[in-house]
Amino acid sequence: MSRKVCLTGIKPSGIPHIGNYFGAIKPAIELAKNYDARYFIADYHAVNTIKDAALLKELTRKLAATWMACGLDPDTMMFYRQSDVPETFELTTILMAFTSKGLMNRAHAYKASVQENTLAGNDPDAGINMGLFTYPVLMAADILLFNTNIVPVGKDQKQHVEIAADVAQSLNHIYGKDLLTVPEPVISETTQVIVGLDGRKMSKSYDNVIPLFLPSKKLRKIVMKIVTNSQEIEEPKNPETSHIFSLYKLFATEEEQASAHERYLTGGMGWGHAKQELFEIMDAHFTPMREKYDMLMEDPSHIDAILKEGAEKARTIASETVKRLRNAIGID
Ligand code: TRP
């Protein structure tokens, strides 16, 4: 029996940090082991916000190298750039005819931008381009092109996957056959919030992130910036309220966690020491990945070649879908 298809898109919008690693990258790579996985870099989605060619190219390569360094194996799955699969754009045009404008008006991301404008006293659509408005249609094409069963995404993208499912169902209904597989979002609820340097959720918008694959020295420097209270070395400390301990747990074995927990409560361990321990365990965890990342980034043309190869595999499936649809709608 063939395996179910799992697909997700990764938008090249910044340098990944350890919140992305534990929240998205690691779980998606785990999931890929049990599915026919298709993961791609959503570069056309990024063009809506990034208007700098060199930057987009750089972010795309860095993202590809990051995922491969974290364990994505392009030989056992499809890994490609959205822009290398032109069938995506033909399917987008087809889907436009089956997507109601009202559905786009109700999309959270678009609504949030409108609300922001309204609150600021600006025109409701200020700074909103059509790419942003029709974002869910392109995303639906990404998904529906590949007979996708499940789509691992963050909570913020759940509605977009539901829109893709709606559009697929409406098209299937109109032509009276199962032309498109109806996808389902999978939200990794279990992943706990990864705290940033200041104790809030790690997020680029809070400027509190620890980027992945920093050289050891820089990593140490940034770990030392984690905010603590002013308790003295000898004072007992509460591990449950410490951002340092919260991050430490992500990397430590059960025994290591128990031992650190104990030492926090006993007192005699200063924050500086706790940070040093955190740095060491993080550095040990990421060093092999960082080495792989650095090696990949040394030869960008190799990264490009891997993505191109992935796109070729992807297009075999994508072109079948487009052919099936063209045929069904009377354009063949
Ligand atoms: N919109 C997603 C994000 O911002 C990226 C994305 C594009 C995607 N196409 C997709 C995710 C298809 C899942 C499936 O994170």
XYZ file of C-alpha atoms and ligand atoms in Angstrom:
347
model
C 0.000 0.000 0.000
C 1.343 3.426 -0.822
C 2.035 5.813 2.001
C 0.070 8.956 2.701
C 1.411 12.243 1.446
C 2.691 14.871 3.831
C 3.567 18.289 2.415
C 4.666 21.598 3.819
C 6.047 24.890 2.580
C 8.731 26.920 4.279
C 8.776 30.640 3.641
C 12.265 32.140 3.393
C 11.599 35.132 5.584
C 14.577 35.164 7.938
C 17.374 33.188 9.527
C 15.909 30.223 11.471
C 16.292 30.238 15.264
C 15.986 27.533 17.864
C 12.285 28.293 18.324
C 11.797 27.372 14.653
C 13.973 24.316 15.136
C 11.949 22.798 17.978
C 8.594 24.168 16.827
C 8.685 23.364 13.115
C 11.862 21.916 11.624
C 12.440 18.979 13.954
C 8.809 17.783 14.110
C 8.420 18.065 10.326
C 11.573 16.027 9.719
C 10.332 13.397 12.196
C 6.964 13.258 10.456
C 8.617 12.810 7.057
C 9.858 9.379 8.121
C 6.366 7.892 7.992
C 4.985 9.611 4.913
C 5.686 10.359 1.315
C 7.092 13.745 2.195
C 7.181 16.797 -0.068
C 8.784 19.851 1.497
C 9.535 22.997 -0.425
C 10.815 26.543 -0.099
C 7.918 28.919 -0.744
C 9.947 31.609 -2.485
C 7.072 33.117 -4.479
C 5.171 33.601 -1.228
C 8.176 35.483 0.110
C 8.222 37.900 -2.849
C 5.079 39.492 -1.414
C 7.225 40.975 1.322
C 10.871 40.683 0.214
C 11.774 42.953 -2.683
C 15.514 42.391 -2.601
C 16.797 39.819 -5.094
C 20.102 39.073 -3.399
C 18.444 38.709 -0.013
C 15.778 36.329 -1.309
C 18.409 34.162 -2.958
C 20.514 34.103 0.183
C 17.586 33.274 2.473
C 16.445 30.504 0.148
C 19.843 28.815 0.153
C 20.308 29.253 3.885
C 16.917 27.754 4.552
C 17.608 24.778 2.304
C 20.991 24.228 3.979
C 19.408 24.573 7.427
C 16.792 21.896 6.816
C 19.334 19.510 5.330
C 21.742 20.141 8.211
C 18.887 19.370 10.618
C 18.355 15.982 9.020
C 16.152 16.420 5.957
C 17.349 13.843 3.455
C 16.640 14.935 -0.123
C 17.218 11.357 -1.328
C 14.270 9.939 0.577
C 11.790 12.741 -0.066
C 11.063 15.591 -2.444
C 12.753 18.838 -1.513
C 12.389 21.686 -3.999
C 11.756 25.362 -4.616
C 8.177 26.371 -5.303
C 9.388 28.566 -8.174
C 10.931 25.538 -9.924
C 7.517 23.912 -10.265
C 5.684 26.096 -12.811
C 2.626 23.829 -12.665
C 1.948 25.586 -9.359
C 1.104 28.767 -11.193
C -1.143 27.132 -13.754
C -3.041 25.441 -10.946
C -3.262 28.777 -9.112
C -5.011 30.288 -12.141
C -7.416 27.364 -12.315
C -8.191 27.552 -8.593
C -8.902 31.298 -8.788
C -12.114 30.456 -10.634
C -13.253 28.258 -7.769
C -12.267 30.484 -4.867
C -14.793 32.991 -3.623
C -13.489 36.446 -2.873
C -15.338 36.355 0.444
C -13.144 33.466 1.527
C -10.072 35.662 0.942
C -11.663 38.585 2.791
C -12.025 36.324 5.814
C -8.444 35.022 5.827
C -6.836 35.936 9.184
C -3.546 37.205 7.775
C -5.289 39.580 5.378
C -7.794 40.663 8.011
C -4.986 41.401 10.466
C -3.276 43.696 7.950
C -6.548 45.515 7.265
C -7.161 45.940 10.964
C -3.670 47.269 11.523
C -4.207 49.856 8.798
C -7.587 50.847 10.170
C -6.234 51.277 13.692
C -3.412 53.436 12.345
C -5.979 55.605 10.538
C -4.708 54.528 7.091
C -6.565 53.283 4.038
C -7.656 49.709 4.911
C -5.683 48.237 2.001
C -2.548 50.349 2.409
C 0.581 48.329 1.645
C -1.421 45.193 0.814
C -0.570 43.733 -2.585
C -2.596 41.187 -4.528
C -0.036 38.525 -3.702
C -0.860 38.976 -0.038
C -4.597 39.018 -0.712
C -4.519 35.863 -2.857
C -1.849 34.191 -0.695
C -4.192 31.320 0.270
C -4.863 30.441 -3.398
C -1.182 30.020 -4.199
C -0.854 28.013 -1.016
C -3.837 25.857 -2.025
C -2.112 25.187 -5.362
C 1.098 24.178 -3.545
C -0.904 21.665 -1.555
C -3.439 20.365 -4.079
C -0.836 19.796 -6.784
C 0.598 16.837 -4.884
C -2.395 14.761 -3.706
C -1.552 15.880 -0.203
C -3.205 14.182 2.770
C -1.670 16.091 5.636
C -0.024 19.480 6.006
C 2.071 20.117 9.133
C 1.850 23.832 9.901
C 1.869 26.315 12.736
C -1.443 27.476 14.195
C -1.306 30.662 12.130
C -1.472 28.651 8.898
C -4.299 26.308 9.860
C -6.978 28.439 8.250
C -5.029 28.568 4.981
C -5.004 24.772 4.813
C -8.739 24.726 5.543
C -9.240 27.128 2.655
C -7.331 24.723 0.400
C -9.621 21.917 1.559
C -12.704 24.071 0.844
C -11.543 24.905 -2.651
C -10.734 21.246 -3.400
C -14.151 20.145 -2.203
C -15.957 22.760 -4.207
C -14.097 21.798 -7.383
C -14.746 18.096 -6.783
C -18.408 18.842 -6.191
C -18.836 20.890 -9.352
C -17.345 18.191 -11.606
C -18.816 15.337 -9.617
C -15.583 13.439 -9.121
C -12.597 13.251 -6.800
C -10.234 15.346 -8.875
C -8.326 16.701 -5.905
C -7.348 15.110 -2.615
C -8.797 17.043 0.323
C -5.932 17.951 2.690
C -5.953 18.188 6.471
C -3.826 20.481 8.639
C -1.710 18.896 11.356
C -0.793 21.275 14.149
C 1.990 20.215 16.464
C 0.155 21.207 19.655
C 2.493 19.220 21.852
C 5.490 21.427 21.263
C 5.823 23.659 24.275
C 6.495 27.343 23.836
C 10.221 27.934 23.378
C 11.213 30.921 25.472
C 13.507 33.610 24.162
C 16.257 35.594 25.872
C 13.715 37.710 27.774
C 11.391 34.874 28.778
C 8.706 35.704 26.239
C 8.014 33.314 23.360
C 11.063 33.197 21.108
C 10.137 35.307 18.104
C 11.855 37.555 15.604
C 9.318 40.257 16.374
C 10.420 40.343 20.036
C 14.082 40.470 19.068
C 14.813 37.732 21.618
C 15.939 34.848 19.416
C 18.921 32.527 19.497
C 19.760 31.892 15.831
C 20.641 28.354 14.760
C 24.229 27.524 13.877
C 26.017 30.466 15.458
C 29.732 29.867 15.882
C 30.423 28.695 19.469
C 31.799 32.029 20.647
C 28.782 33.959 19.423
C 26.414 31.371 20.809
C 28.028 31.705 24.235
C 27.766 35.471 24.066
C 24.077 35.373 23.279
C 23.307 32.737 25.940
C 24.966 35.017 28.483
C 22.339 37.656 27.579
C 19.455 35.602 28.944
C 17.589 37.707 31.471
C 17.714 36.520 35.109
C 16.769 37.943 38.482
C 19.358 39.294 40.899
C 19.610 36.266 43.236
C 23.066 35.660 44.690
C 25.096 32.512 44.005
C 24.356 30.817 47.314
C 20.591 31.403 47.191
C 18.339 28.486 46.234
C 16.688 29.092 42.855
C 13.422 28.011 41.353
C 14.118 26.036 38.161
C 10.461 26.189 37.104
C 10.557 29.962 36.641
C 14.022 30.124 35.110
C 14.317 30.772 31.342
C 17.728 29.138 31.482
C 16.326 25.902 32.858
C 13.425 25.999 30.420
C 15.884 26.079 27.507
C 18.217 23.561 29.151
C 15.411 20.997 29.294
C 15.164 20.989 25.511
C 18.640 19.534 25.223
C 19.178 17.549 28.410
C 18.453 13.908 29.194
C 16.073 13.092 32.059
C 19.010 12.513 34.415
C 20.718 15.745 33.433
C 17.473 17.602 33.994
C 16.969 16.024 37.417
C 20.515 16.833 38.459
C 20.264 20.458 37.345
C 16.846 20.774 39.002
C 18.386 19.646 42.267
C 21.323 22.027 42.024
C 19.009 24.976 41.369
C 17.054 24.171 44.524
C 20.104 23.546 46.684
C 21.691 26.919 45.972
C 25.364 27.546 45.414
C 24.983 27.688 41.655
C 25.023 31.187 40.186
C 23.182 32.256 37.032
C 26.497 32.599 35.226
C 27.213 28.967 35.886
C 23.747 27.877 34.799
C 24.186 29.799 31.556
C 27.569 28.196 30.954
C 25.983 24.756 31.332
C 23.219 25.703 28.957
C 25.733 26.987 26.438
C 27.754 23.783 26.626
C 24.836 21.454 26.115
C 23.493 23.558 23.238
C 26.842 23.823 21.582
C 27.362 20.064 21.785
C 23.912 19.494 20.282
C 24.314 21.892 17.382
C 27.994 21.494 16.515
C 27.593 18.502 14.154
C 24.656 20.222 12.442
C 26.525 23.500 12.217
C 29.435 21.700 10.566
C 27.113 20.189 7.993
C 25.468 23.578 7.460
C 28.808 25.315 6.944
C 29.883 22.621 4.529
C 26.700 22.983 2.484
C 26.944 26.768 2.435
C 30.473 26.551 1.069
C 29.066 25.319 -2.217
C 25.768 27.083 -3.003
C 25.630 25.602 -6.506
C 25.377 22.159 -4.927
C 22.362 23.305 -2.894
C 20.791 24.689 -6.066
C 21.415 21.374 -7.832
C 19.738 19.380 -5.054
C 16.670 21.629 -5.191
C 16.525 21.375 -8.992
C 16.632 17.608 -8.806
C 13.822 17.685 -6.263
C 11.790 19.903 -8.567
C 12.149 17.426 -11.405
C 10.681 14.670 -9.262
C 7.935 17.007 -8.085
C 6.992 18.063 -11.595
C 6.225 14.494 -12.603
C 3.370 14.469 -10.107
C 2.435 18.120 -10.565
C 2.034 17.817 -14.321
C -0.320 14.851 -13.904
C -2.541 16.881 -11.596
C -2.667 19.825 -13.970
C -3.422 17.523 -16.902
C -6.246 15.860 -14.990
C -7.767 19.219 -14.126
C -7.404 20.743 -17.577
C -9.131 17.725 -18.919
C -11.964 17.963 -16.398
C -12.636 21.664 -16.944
C -12.527 21.474 -20.740
C -9.109 22.950 -21.475
C -6.967 20.222 -22.984
N 2.277 30.088 4.289
C 3.247 29.241 4.918
C 3.962 30.065 6.008
O 3.955 31.264 5.960
C 4.235 28.715 3.913
C 3.561 27.901 2.869
C 3.423 28.227 1.554
C 2.954 26.632 3.049
N 2.780 27.224 0.882
C 2.469 26.226 1.777
C 2.778 25.805 4.164
C 1.803 25.019 1.609
C 2.102 24.589 3.994
C 1.630 24.207 2.711
O 4.544 29.491 6.895
